Amino acid sequence: MNGFLAILLKEFAHIRRDRGTIFFAFVVPVMQLTIFGYAINVTIDDIPMVILDLDGRQDSRALVEALCNTQTFRVAERVHDHDRFRRAITAGRAKVGLLIPPDYAEHLLRREQATVQVLIDGSDSQVATTAMNTVALLVNRLAAGRARAVVEALQTGPARDEGGEVAPPIEARARLLFNPDLESSHFFVPGLIAIILQIVLIFLTSFSIVRERENGTLEQLFVTPVGRTGLLLGKLAPYVIMAFGELLIVLVVMVAVFGVPIHGSLLSLIGLSSLFILTALGLGLLISTLAATQLQATQLAYVIMLPSVLLSGFMFPRSEMPLAIYALSFFLPVTYYVEILRGVILRGADLIDLAPNIAGLLACCAAILGISLLRFRKQLD
Amino acid sequence: MNAPVITTQRLTRRFGDVVAVRDVSIDVPRAAIFGLLGPNGSGKSTLIRMLCGVLRPSEGDGRVLGVDIRRDPEAIKRRIGYMSQRFSLYGDLTVRENLQFYGRVYGLDDRRQHERQDAVIELAGLSPYIDRLASRLSGGWKQRLALACALIHEPEVMFLDEPTAGIDPVARRELWDLLFALSHRGVTMLVTTHYMDEAERCTHVGYLYLSRLIAVGRPVDLKSDPSVTPRGTRHVEVECADPTAALARARALDGVRDATLVGNALHILLEETRDEPWLLAAVAAGDRSAGVRPIAPTLEDVFVLLSRAQQAREASS
C-alpha cells in the first residue's frame, strides 16, 4: 500500500487539469443517452403508402381510412394507373402499395370474397414485417366485423361474449408486461448503462497507465518505494469513483427523463454494478499491460468495445446470432451485465432469477483481474 | 567506511539471445562521481536499471549500500535517487506539486517534507518557478526539477542516466556544479554521458563497449595505462590544412600505430623509432602551416584505442 495516497492525490490533480477526461467521463455519456434514448426509435409508424383505388366507392375509401387510422401508415401518394403505382415504390417514395380492384364493392355486396393487393418493399426487413403484420391484422378485423353483421342477421353464431354480442369463438387476451407501451428507450437505456460504464472505465484507466509509460514517469515510479498495490489502487480508485458518479447520473436520467422505473432492488443493482465496474477496470488494466502507447491502447479498446456493443445483446437479440458468434458472446462481461440490468430494472428480477448471469460475470471478473494483475509488474522486463 | 557504495561482480543481463551487459564488475567508493560512457546500445541504461532494482540480473551479483540487488530491490529504492535521460515528471503538475508528489511517494512526514522541499528548491534554484507547470519549464530547468525530485528524500546514492542530453552548454555546466555540490555532501553518483568533457570531470570512469566494461578507473590512471601508451610509443598531435587527407596518409604509414581525427587535428600514436619531422613530411608534405607536438593522451584517445583493441580481439576470436 506504499504510496497509495500520493498516487491518488496526484491522479485527482491530473483529472482536475485535464478537461478531456471530464468531458469524456460526463458529457459523452449524456450524448450517448440522448442518441440511444431519443434518436434511435425502433417503433415504426407513418410508413409511406401509395394507393391505386380503381373502385373509389365508400367501401374502398373506408378501407384506406382504416389503414391510416392505425398510424402505421400514411398516404404518401394517390395514383390512377399501374405504371405510376409501381414507380412510386421503385423510386422509394412509398414502402407499401395498396391496389383496390374496380369490382371491390360489388364482390362485397354479392357476398363474394373481395381481394385487395398489397405490395411491400422488403428491402428494410423491420419496416416490411411491421407493414405485413399490420395489414393482416387490420384486414382480419374488418372481415370479422362484416362476418359478424351477417351472423347477427341470422340470429345464430359461433359464440357470444358476456354482453350477449356475437363474438369469435376464441379470443387471446395478450397483456404486455414490463414495457406496456413498447417504448424502445425502455429496452435501450438500461443496456446503455453497461456500455457507458465499460467505455469510460476501459479508456480512462488504460490511458492513465499507458500515458505514464509513454512519458517515462512509470519507469520513474518503479525506482521509488511505491508498492505495486499502492500504485494500482491509487491509479484506479479515482476512476472507480467517477464510474459510480456516472452510474448515478445515468440512472437518474433514465428514471427522470425517459421515465423508465426501476422495478427491482436498488441495492442489488448497485452491488452487481460494482462487480461489473471491477471487471471493466480489469479490462482497462489488461490493455495497459499490452499497449506501449496510447494509440495502441485505443486500438485494443476498440477490439473489446465493438463486440461489446454489437454482440452482447445490447442492440440485437443474442438468440438470433449464429452459433459461433453466440458462443463468443459468453466471453464478454457486458453480456451478463446487460442481462442483469434489464432483469433488475425492467422485470424486477432478484438475485435468484439472475444467478446464471451473476455467475458468468463473476467468472469473467476473476479471469480478467487475475490475468491483468499477473501481467502488471513493478519491473521493466 | 571504506567499503564501496556500489559494487558488482560479473553482472550480466540477457534479453533473449542478446547479451545487453556482460560480466561487468565495478566498485564505486563513497562520494565518488562515477562516469559511465559508451556508445548507444552498449548497455549503460541496462546496468543502471539493474542497480536501481527494476531489472533482474541474469547472472552475477551486485550490492548498493550493502543491499543485494537481487534479494531486496525494494530496500534499495528507499535510499537511492534516479534521474532518467528523458524528462519524466508530470507536465500538468506545477513544480511544487511534483516535489510534493515525490515527497509523499517516499513517505516523508509534513515537517520533513517542508524541510526537504525548501532544501532542494534552494539547491536547484527553483524558487522563481515554484508555481509554474513543469511542462512550461525550459530544458535545463526541467532537468533541475528532475534532479530536485530525485533528491527530495535525501538519497545516499544517485543514478543519473544522461542527465545533460539535449540541454544547452550553460545549463549543462550548472547541472554539473550541482553534482559536485552533492558529491561534497557525501552523495555517491553514477552518471552516464556521451560528453568527454563531462567524463574528464568524473572521479572515476568506466567505458562500456559491446556490453563489456573495457576500461575502468580514475581518468589519470587510465591515461597512463600501458595499454594506452604501449612501450616504445608516444602520443603526438599534428595540425595541418587538410587533416582528412593527412589522416588517410597517416594510417597507411609504417610506424604509426593509430591515428584519429580530433577536431581539426590528428592524434597519432607514434613508434619511438620515428621522429616528428619524418611524420610531418609524410602526412603533410608541402604544407608550411603544418605543425606537430607531443601530447598526453586524452580520455577520448583512451577509449578509442581500447575499443579498437577490443574490436580486434572480438574479430580474431
XYZ file of C-alpha atoms in Angstrom:
698
model
C 0.000 0.000 0.000
C 3.050 2.239 -0.058
C 2.391 5.489 -1.839
C -1.356 4.935 -2.284
C -2.286 8.392 -1.035
C 0.452 10.088 -3.061
C -0.712 8.457 -6.300
C -4.398 9.052 -5.514
C -3.927 12.779 -4.891
C -1.770 13.130 -7.982
C -4.334 11.325 -10.113
C -7.060 13.711 -8.975
C -4.766 16.623 -9.822
C -4.393 15.213 -13.371
C -8.144 14.784 -13.728
C -8.764 18.304 -12.456
C -6.347 19.777 -15.014
C -7.439 17.652 -17.943
C -10.683 18.904 -19.437
C -10.684 15.965 -21.858
C -11.124 13.463 -19.056
C -14.034 15.356 -17.526
C -15.648 15.758 -20.939
C -15.176 12.104 -21.739
C -16.456 10.952 -18.391
C -19.517 13.135 -18.027
C -20.516 14.710 -21.347
C -20.065 11.739 -23.663
C -22.411 9.500 -21.616
C -25.144 12.112 -21.736
C -24.684 12.369 -25.504
C -24.934 8.610 -25.845
C -28.051 8.549 -23.714
C -29.651 11.155 -25.934
C -28.763 9.297 -29.100
C -29.964 5.920 -27.941
C -32.878 7.168 -25.917
C -34.371 9.575 -28.441
C -32.838 9.276 -31.851
C -32.931 5.532 -32.270
C -36.635 4.852 -32.361
C -37.373 1.296 -33.396
C -41.155 1.546 -33.096
C -42.135 2.014 -36.708
C -45.010 4.233 -37.782
C -46.046 6.514 -40.641
C -44.882 4.120 -43.339
C -45.476 5.933 -46.658
C -48.132 4.212 -48.764
C -49.187 4.649 -52.384
C -52.816 3.949 -53.257
C -54.303 2.877 -56.575
C -58.023 2.826 -55.897
C -59.822 1.554 -59.027
C -63.086 1.212 -57.142
C -63.348 4.590 -55.451
C -66.644 3.996 -53.650
C -67.485 4.112 -49.962
C -66.233 0.647 -49.067
C -62.830 1.140 -50.620
C -62.447 4.598 -49.051
C -63.296 3.065 -45.673
C -60.516 0.516 -46.129
C -57.921 3.200 -46.845
C -59.125 5.267 -43.917
C -58.920 2.287 -41.574
C -55.334 1.631 -42.649
C -54.353 5.229 -41.964
C -56.093 5.178 -38.591
C -53.621 2.555 -37.367
C -50.916 5.314 -37.513
C -48.655 2.711 -39.008
C -49.324 4.042 -42.492
C -49.789 7.391 -44.070
C -50.931 8.086 -47.618
C -47.918 9.363 -49.495
C -49.495 9.380 -52.938
C -52.724 8.527 -54.771
C -52.278 7.377 -58.352
C -54.603 6.324 -61.132
C -52.614 3.904 -63.270
C -50.489 0.811 -62.703
C -47.348 2.335 -64.129
C -47.187 5.196 -61.659
C -48.225 2.808 -58.883
C -45.133 0.645 -59.398
C -42.888 3.625 -59.907
C -43.863 5.141 -56.549
C -42.484 2.001 -54.919
C -39.349 1.543 -57.048
C -38.466 5.210 -56.534
C -38.764 4.721 -52.793
C -41.483 7.351 -52.321
C -43.684 4.634 -50.854
C -42.777 1.469 -48.945
C -46.213 -0.028 -49.315
C -48.647 -0.099 -52.244
C -52.381 -0.767 -51.905
C -54.248 -1.804 -55.048
C -58.035 -1.942 -54.777
C -59.681 -3.655 -57.792
C -62.618 -1.943 -59.618
C -65.126 -4.575 -58.511
C -64.234 -4.442 -54.806
C -67.615 -3.141 -53.660
C -69.596 -5.457 -55.972
C -67.854 -8.503 -54.514
C -68.676 -7.382 -51.015
C -72.327 -6.755 -51.924
C -72.683 -10.141 -53.556
C -71.015 -11.732 -50.515
C -68.171 -12.991 -52.634
C -64.649 -12.796 -51.335
C -63.073 -9.489 -52.294
C -59.318 -9.320 -52.833
C -57.021 -6.319 -52.471
C -53.354 -6.447 -53.421
C -50.693 -5.148 -51.042
C -47.131 -4.668 -52.288
C -44.473 -4.263 -49.628
C -40.896 -3.095 -50.139
C -38.922 -5.872 -48.460
C -35.534 -4.142 -48.523
C -35.895 -2.928 -44.934
C -36.937 -6.079 -43.145
C -38.142 -4.371 -39.983
C -40.419 -1.973 -41.860
C -41.673 -4.783 -44.116
C -42.530 -7.054 -41.188
C -44.380 -4.301 -39.392
C -46.339 -3.403 -42.542
C -47.239 -7.016 -43.247
C -48.447 -7.698 -39.708
C -50.459 -4.510 -39.509
C -52.201 -5.050 -42.840
C -53.036 -8.670 -41.986
C -54.381 -7.718 -38.566
C -56.493 -4.877 -39.874
C -57.995 -6.756 -42.774
C -58.814 -9.662 -40.469
C -60.616 -7.326 -38.118
C -62.578 -5.675 -40.949
C -63.505 -9.072 -42.345
C -64.590 -10.314 -38.927
C -66.775 -7.222 -38.478
C -68.547 -7.914 -41.765
C -68.960 -11.570 -40.861
C -70.448 -10.626 -37.507
C -73.065 -8.401 -39.161
C -74.141 -11.315 -41.319
C -74.283 -13.719 -38.385
C -76.206 -11.171 -36.329
C -78.929 -11.134 -39.043
C -79.176 -14.926 -38.949
C -79.953 -14.939 -35.176
C -77.257 -17.525 -34.591
C -73.450 -17.574 -34.466
C -70.294 -19.357 -33.366
C -70.202 -17.805 -29.849
C -71.445 -14.942 -27.693
C -69.481 -12.737 -25.308
C -70.555 -11.692 -21.783
C -72.764 -8.889 -23.219
C -74.550 -11.326 -25.459
C -72.967 -9.961 -28.624
C -71.798 -12.270 -31.383
C -68.064 -12.912 -30.975
C -65.326 -15.144 -32.371
C -65.193 -18.479 -30.556
C -61.649 -17.938 -29.180
C -60.085 -14.709 -28.019
C -56.471 -14.321 -26.886
C -56.074 -11.545 -24.316
C -52.444 -10.529 -24.588
C -51.017 -8.289 -21.856
C -47.630 -6.671 -22.306
C -45.608 -6.995 -19.121
C -42.781 -4.635 -18.043
C -42.981 -2.284 -21.020
C -46.679 -1.898 -21.850
C -46.186 0.881 -24.390
C -43.344 -0.958 -26.148
C -41.080 2.084 -25.755
C -37.696 1.291 -27.292
C -35.980 3.557 -24.758
C -37.022 1.139 -22.011
C -35.109 -1.529 -23.810
C -32.019 0.526 -24.711
C -31.393 2.776 -21.750
C -30.700 0.054 -19.125
C -28.321 -1.740 -21.503
C -26.667 1.573 -22.250
C -25.515 1.842 -18.639
C -23.328 -1.185 -19.255
C -21.847 0.217 -22.463
C -21.163 3.654 -20.996
C -19.512 2.282 -17.876
C -17.335 -0.014 -19.928
C -16.245 2.654 -22.414
C -15.330 5.144 -19.726
C -13.551 2.682 -17.466
C -11.574 0.986 -20.217
C -10.392 4.193 -21.836
C -9.704 6.209 -18.718
C -7.882 3.507 -16.775
C -5.814 2.157 -19.626
C -4.903 5.686 -20.721
C -3.956 6.786 -17.234
C -1.401 3.976 -17.011
C -0.198 3.932 -20.627
C 0.287 7.715 -20.541
C 2.723 7.256 -17.664
C 4.538 4.555 -19.570
C 4.763 6.777 -22.650
C 6.038 9.734 -20.622
C 8.618 7.671 -18.759
C 7.046 8.515 -15.404
C 6.074 4.889 -14.827
C 9.750 3.940 -15.032
C 10.479 6.708 -12.554
C 7.807 5.312 -10.210
C 9.275 1.819 -10.431
C 12.510 3.208 -8.980
C 10.639 4.577 -5.941
C 9.411 2.543 -2.961
C 5.810 2.810 -4.210
C 4.269 -0.642 -3.836
C 2.519 -2.426 -6.660
C -0.737 -2.428 -4.714
C -0.451 1.223 -3.772
C 0.361 2.157 -7.361
C -2.562 0.210 -8.808
C -5.144 1.195 -6.216
C -4.042 4.814 -6.262
C -4.340 4.953 -10.033
C -7.608 3.064 -10.301
C -9.568 4.397 -7.308
C -10.329 7.810 -8.867
C -11.872 6.116 -11.877
C -13.994 3.845 -9.696
C -15.338 6.952 -8.003
C -16.014 8.557 -11.386
C -17.710 5.388 -12.608
C -20.088 5.443 -9.637
C -20.832 9.092 -10.299
C -21.721 8.195 -13.849
C -23.830 5.243 -12.837
C -25.793 7.649 -10.683
C -26.170 10.235 -13.455
C -27.313 7.656 -15.953
C -29.791 6.102 -13.523
C -31.253 9.493 -12.655
C -31.578 10.463 -16.322
C -33.125 7.074 -17.052
C -35.807 7.440 -14.378
C -36.436 11.178 -14.613
C -36.090 11.864 -18.341
C -37.003 8.599 -20.004
C -39.480 7.502 -17.352
C -38.026 4.005 -17.026
C -38.819 2.905 -13.474
C -36.532 0.563 -11.513
C -38.725 -2.406 -10.634
C -36.112 -4.413 -8.727
C -33.960 -3.681 -5.711
C -31.700 -0.657 -5.999
C -29.253 -2.285 -3.620
C -28.692 -5.364 -5.757
C -28.448 -3.081 -8.800
C -25.630 -1.105 -7.174
C -23.958 -4.251 -5.829
C -23.927 -6.022 -9.178
C -22.811 -2.816 -10.887
C -19.770 -2.710 -8.574
C -18.889 -6.187 -9.738
C -19.074 -5.036 -13.340
C -17.072 -1.877 -12.594
C -14.339 -4.073 -11.155
C -14.398 -6.228 -14.282
C -14.202 -3.259 -16.650
C -11.343 -1.884 -14.569
C -9.561 -5.183 -15.099
C -10.046 -4.849 -18.857
C -8.502 -1.381 -18.780
C -5.595 -2.694 -16.748
C -5.149 -5.618 -19.110
C -4.959 -3.231 -22.068
C -2.428 -1.095 -20.242
C -0.159 -4.120 -19.795
C -0.357 -4.895 -23.519
C -0.092 -1.412 -25.024
C 3.072 0.662 -25.108
C 1.393 3.793 -26.488
C -1.967 5.490 -26.154
C -2.644 4.755 -29.825
C -2.226 1.038 -29.238
C -4.429 1.304 -26.178
C -7.157 2.941 -28.287
C -6.953 0.183 -30.872
C -7.136 -2.525 -28.230
C -10.064 -0.781 -26.551
C -11.975 -0.906 -29.842
C -11.243 -4.612 -30.144
C -13.207 -5.008 -26.909
C -15.789 -2.271 -27.461
C -17.120 -3.288 -30.874
C -18.186 -6.824 -29.940
C -19.446 -5.476 -26.629
C -21.854 -3.137 -28.410
C -22.849 -5.475 -31.239
C -22.798 -8.952 -29.711
C -23.743 -8.506 -26.075
C -27.461 -8.364 -26.766
C -27.383 -4.621 -26.144
C -28.566 -3.870 -29.705
C -29.531 -7.191 -31.272
C -31.071 -10.255 -29.661
C -28.398 -12.887 -28.991
C -30.756 -15.760 -29.707
C -30.775 -14.763 -33.385
C -26.987 -14.985 -33.734
C -25.146 -17.820 -35.488
C -23.803 -20.388 -33.059
C -20.140 -19.307 -33.185
C -20.983 -15.664 -32.505
C -23.471 -16.677 -29.829
C -20.736 -18.700 -28.109
C -18.372 -15.746 -28.352
C -20.855 -13.511 -26.539
C -20.403 -15.621 -23.411
C -16.854 -14.286 -23.100
C -17.999 -10.682 -22.921
C -18.668 -9.458 -19.389
C -21.108 -6.879 -20.803
C -23.386 -9.715 -21.958
C -24.103 -10.692 -18.378
C -24.328 -7.162 -17.112
C -26.844 -6.126 -19.810
C -28.998 -9.106 -18.789
C -28.650 -8.161 -15.137
C -29.558 -4.522 -15.779
C -32.634 -5.380 -17.832
C -33.615 -8.026 -15.310
C -33.418 -5.769 -12.272
C -34.687 -2.564 -13.863
C -37.401 -3.820 -16.218
C -38.537 -7.158 -14.799
C -37.859 -6.664 -11.105
C -35.710 -9.789 -11.115
C -33.956 -10.736 -7.861
C -30.599 -12.375 -7.236
C -32.013 -15.885 -7.635
C -33.513 -15.064 -11.039
C -30.160 -13.678 -12.146
C -27.931 -16.368 -10.642
C -26.604 -17.688 -14.009
C -25.690 -14.170 -15.135
C -24.087 -13.303 -11.806
C -22.023 -16.480 -12.022
C -20.946 -15.584 -15.557
C -19.971 -12.047 -14.544
C -18.056 -13.351 -11.520
C -16.134 -15.774 -13.720
C -15.216 -13.008 -16.210
C -14.205 -10.698 -13.377
C -11.944 -13.270 -11.726
C -10.311 -14.269 -15.017
C -9.697 -10.723 -16.258
C -8.464 -9.307 -12.957
C -6.289 -12.368 -12.393
C -4.583 -12.149 -15.761
C -4.054 -8.414 -15.646
C -2.669 -8.423 -12.096
C -0.257 -11.182 -13.037
C 0.874 -9.191 -16.038
C 1.293 -5.891 -14.219
C 4.676 -5.982 -12.533
C 6.815 -3.347 -10.990
C 9.704 -4.452 -13.170
C 10.831 -3.396 -16.567
C 11.383 -6.709 -18.332
C 33.821 3.180 5.960
C 35.926 2.252 3.008
C 33.537 -0.370 1.652
C 32.371 0.561 -1.854
C 28.861 2.021 -2.033
C 28.150 0.324 -5.330
C 29.786 -2.953 -6.168
C 29.126 -5.598 -8.830
C 30.740 -8.904 -9.663
C 30.409 -10.257 -13.194
C 26.962 -8.722 -13.521
C 25.231 -9.974 -16.687
C 21.844 -9.333 -18.241
C 20.400 -11.113 -21.267
C 17.287 -10.247 -23.259
C 16.557 -13.479 -25.096
C 19.686 -14.228 -27.107
C 21.062 -10.711 -26.816
C 23.526 -10.015 -24.038
C 22.987 -6.384 -23.017
C 25.510 -6.370 -20.176
C 28.274 -8.951 -19.891
C 30.460 -9.668 -16.843
C 30.579 -6.135 -15.518
C 32.484 -5.698 -12.246
C 32.789 -2.233 -10.697
C 33.445 -0.705 -7.288
C 32.322 2.850 -6.589
C 33.571 4.422 -3.332
C 31.543 6.863 -1.234
C 31.148 10.400 -2.637
C 32.594 9.385 -5.989
C 31.200 10.607 -9.300
C 31.424 7.539 -11.470
C 31.050 8.359 -15.166
C 29.752 5.559 -17.313
C 30.492 6.007 -21.008
C 29.979 4.018 -24.146
C 28.170 4.095 -27.488
C 24.372 3.858 -27.698
C 23.186 0.355 -27.028
C 26.349 -0.638 -25.173
C 24.350 -1.460 -22.050
C 24.638 1.687 -19.895
C 20.937 2.027 -19.159
C 20.553 -1.710 -18.574
C 23.335 -1.622 -15.990
C 21.756 1.343 -14.199
C 18.346 -0.309 -14.201
C 19.765 -3.436 -12.594
C 21.453 -1.346 -9.917
C 18.198 0.508 -9.239
C 16.381 -2.768 -8.669
C 13.955 -2.526 -11.579
C 15.642 -5.125 -13.773
C 16.675 -8.552 -12.558
C 20.258 -9.578 -13.381
C 20.621 -12.810 -15.369
C 23.913 -13.666 -13.712
C 26.401 -12.167 -11.317
C 25.906 -10.161 -8.138
C 25.563 -6.567 -7.168
C 25.194 -4.572 -3.982
C 24.137 -0.996 -3.471
C 24.743 0.424 0.009
C 25.423 -3.125 1.114
C 22.000 -4.368 -0.041
C 21.815 -7.240 -2.509
C 20.120 -6.058 -5.714
C 18.615 -9.488 -6.318
C 17.340 -10.168 -2.838
C 15.926 -6.863 -1.714
C 15.493 -4.370 -4.558
C 12.717 -2.545 -2.670
C 15.061 -1.726 0.224
C 17.477 -0.122 -2.235
C 14.754 2.033 -3.754
C 14.208 3.963 -0.493
C 17.824 5.057 -0.362
C 18.615 5.937 -3.968
C 17.582 8.641 -6.374
C 17.135 8.092 -10.086
C 17.031 10.597 -12.882
C 16.440 9.281 -16.384
C 17.569 10.613 -19.744
C 14.034 11.637 -20.657
C 12.097 14.296 -18.824
C 9.939 12.068 -16.677
C 7.956 14.344 -14.425
C 4.309 15.300 -14.642
C 3.999 18.184 -17.079
C 0.479 19.020 -15.963
C 1.555 19.459 -12.344
C 3.408 22.503 -11.038
C 6.976 22.425 -9.754
C 5.669 22.409 -6.180
C 3.142 19.652 -6.892
C 5.813 17.462 -8.454
C 8.007 17.901 -5.380
C 5.060 17.215 -3.081
C 4.173 14.105 -5.017
C 7.638 12.601 -4.782
C 7.859 13.583 -1.115
C 4.655 11.647 -0.432
C 5.863 8.730 -2.525
C 8.875 8.430 -0.225
C 6.630 8.743 2.806
C 8.056 11.993 4.209
C 6.020 13.462 7.042
C 4.793 17.059 6.812
C 7.654 18.637 8.731
C 10.320 16.743 6.817
C 8.518 17.380 3.539
C 8.716 21.145 4.106
C 12.290 20.966 5.229
C 13.424 18.892 2.259
C 11.295 20.816 -0.217
C 12.926 24.069 0.843
C 16.352 22.444 0.732
C 16.081 21.079 -2.807
C 14.385 24.234 -4.093
C 17.308 26.227 -2.805
C 19.876 23.724 -4.076
C 18.380 23.656 -7.573
C 17.482 27.369 -7.524
C 13.875 26.617 -8.432
C 12.204 29.258 -6.250
C 11.250 31.638 -9.132
C 9.350 28.835 -10.870
C 7.674 27.187 -7.917
C 4.091 27.543 -9.208
C 4.846 27.027 -12.880
C 3.585 23.934 -14.684
C 6.513 21.592 -15.232
C 5.752 21.356 -18.968
C 6.346 25.131 -19.265
C 9.929 24.971 -17.991
C 12.858 25.102 -20.416
C 15.039 22.022 -20.929
C 17.682 22.923 -18.362
C 15.143 23.834 -15.700
C 13.222 20.631 -16.320
C 16.407 18.686 -15.586
C 16.956 20.714 -12.425
C 13.424 19.906 -11.325
C 14.003 16.231 -12.092
C 17.151 16.350 -10.005
C 15.322 18.130 -7.182
C 12.580 15.475 -7.226
C 15.153 12.702 -7.189
C 16.811 14.351 -4.165
C 13.667 15.012 -2.113
C 14.245 12.024 0.188
C 17.940 12.808 0.628
C 19.269 9.684 -1.097
C 22.767 8.446 -0.395
C 23.257 7.312 -3.987
C 22.129 8.966 -7.207
C 21.820 7.263 -10.574
C 21.727 9.709 -13.463
C 21.087 8.370 -16.955
C 22.324 11.009 -19.421
C 21.110 13.915 -17.305
C 22.543 16.514 -19.681
C 21.391 15.091 -23.025
C 19.906 17.828 -25.146
C 20.343 20.817 -22.834
C 22.384 23.920 -23.586
C 26.059 24.279 -22.504
C 25.378 26.794 -19.743
C 22.661 24.637 -18.199
C 24.976 21.658 -18.580
C 27.757 23.383 -16.681
C 25.324 24.459 -13.949
C 23.942 20.954 -13.564
C 27.462 19.617 -13.124
C 28.155 22.259 -10.476
C 25.132 20.847 -8.655
C 26.507 17.332 -8.925
C 29.832 18.450 -7.420
C 27.975 20.150 -4.574
C 26.209 16.862 -3.877
C 29.451 14.931 -4.034
C 30.896 17.242 -1.367
C 27.958 16.328 0.855
C 28.879 12.667 0.547
C 26.364 11.603 -2.104
C 27.702 8.879 -4.390
C 26.778 9.278 -8.049
C 26.758 7.057 -11.080
C 26.195 9.101 -14.211
C 26.105 8.132 -17.868
C 27.121 10.600 -20.538
C 28.328 10.980 -24.103
C 30.339 14.120 -23.427
C 34.102 13.648 -22.997
C 34.452 16.911 -21.083
C 31.955 15.561 -18.547
C 33.900 12.315 -18.342
C 37.073 14.277 -17.583
C 35.340 15.836 -14.572
C 34.340 12.475 -13.042
C 36.377 10.995 -10.203
C 36.084 7.552 -11.818
C 35.088 6.443 -15.307
C 34.099 3.215 -16.917
C 33.758 2.530 -20.636
C 31.198 0.023 -21.889
C 31.787 -1.338 -25.362
C 29.748 -4.142 -26.949
C 28.212 -4.800 -23.499
C 31.604 -5.305 -21.835
C 33.325 -2.927 -19.480
C 36.652 -2.499 -21.284
C 38.129 0.260 -19.142
C 37.543 1.362 -15.587
C 39.476 3.554 -13.185
C 40.380 7.136 -12.376
C 40.882 9.246 -15.521
C 44.512 9.973 -14.689
C 45.296 6.278 -14.178
C 43.582 5.318 -17.426
C 45.604 7.862 -19.407
C 48.867 6.476 -18.077
C 47.788 2.866 -18.602
C 50.473 0.912 -20.505
C 47.894 -0.465 -22.952
C 47.067 3.108 -23.972
C 50.705 4.057 -24.460
C 52.481 0.757 -25.172
C 56.228 0.573 -24.523
C 58.143 2.221 -27.351
C 55.321 4.539 -28.477
C 54.208 8.107 -27.729
C 51.263 10.399 -28.473
C 51.652 13.349 -30.833
C 49.248 15.852 -32.334
C 49.504 17.049 -35.939
C 47.840 20.255 -37.089
C 47.589 20.886 -40.812
C 45.398 22.451 -43.511
C 43.818 19.232 -44.746
C 43.531 16.860 -41.776
C 41.212 14.431 -43.595
C 43.764 13.706 -46.323
C 46.527 13.600 -43.719
C 44.557 11.018 -41.732
C 44.369 8.692 -44.725
C 48.115 9.068 -45.357
C 48.994 8.584 -41.685
C 47.009 5.372 -41.395
C 48.950 3.884 -44.297
C 52.315 4.652 -42.682
C 54.554 2.055 -41.156
C 55.451 3.313 -37.701
C 52.044 4.859 -36.983
C 50.112 2.568 -34.604
C 46.927 4.595 -34.586
C 45.545 7.842 -35.990
C 42.321 9.656 -35.109
C 40.754 12.983 -36.021
C 40.101 15.203 -33.018
C 38.602 18.493 -34.110
C 40.926 19.961 -36.726
C 43.911 17.967 -35.544
C 45.251 14.445 -35.828
C 46.052 12.401 -32.718
C 48.704 9.860 -33.582
C 50.275 7.015 -31.641
C 53.806 7.063 -32.978
C 56.535 4.479 -32.576
C 59.687 5.758 -30.861
C 61.769 4.719 -33.882
C 60.196 7.532 -35.884
C 60.653 11.232 -35.177
C 58.336 14.202 -35.618
C 59.870 15.805 -38.739
C 59.611 12.449 -40.512
C 55.918 12.232 -39.584
C 55.185 15.791 -40.690
C 56.895 15.215 -44.044
C 54.973 12.009 -44.570
C 51.461 13.269 -43.796
C 51.524 16.960 -44.645
C 54.238 17.394 -47.245
C 54.427 20.923 -48.629
C 52.058 22.363 -46.013
C 54.003 25.245 -44.478
C 51.390 25.921 -41.782
C 51.542 22.331 -40.516
C 52.937 21.612 -37.053
C 53.475 18.683 -34.729
C 53.819 18.454 -30.925
C 53.898 15.751 -28.249
C 50.723 15.431 -26.126
C 49.391 13.444 -23.199
C 46.554 11.111 -24.262
C 43.008 12.389 -23.594
C 40.225 10.174 -22.262
C 38.863 10.097 -25.778
C 42.183 8.678 -27.019
C 41.988 6.105 -24.267
C 38.500 4.974 -25.196
C 39.172 4.963 -28.932
C 42.339 2.908 -28.554
C 40.748 0.459 -26.142
C 37.643 -0.071 -28.249
C 39.796 -0.672 -31.375
C 41.806 -3.249 -29.446
C 38.612 -4.885 -28.184
C 37.159 -4.904 -31.692
C 40.285 -6.659 -32.959
C 40.067 -9.239 -30.151
C 36.383 -9.932 -30.906
C 37.142 -10.276 -34.611
C 40.031 -12.694 -34.065
C 38.183 -14.896 -31.539
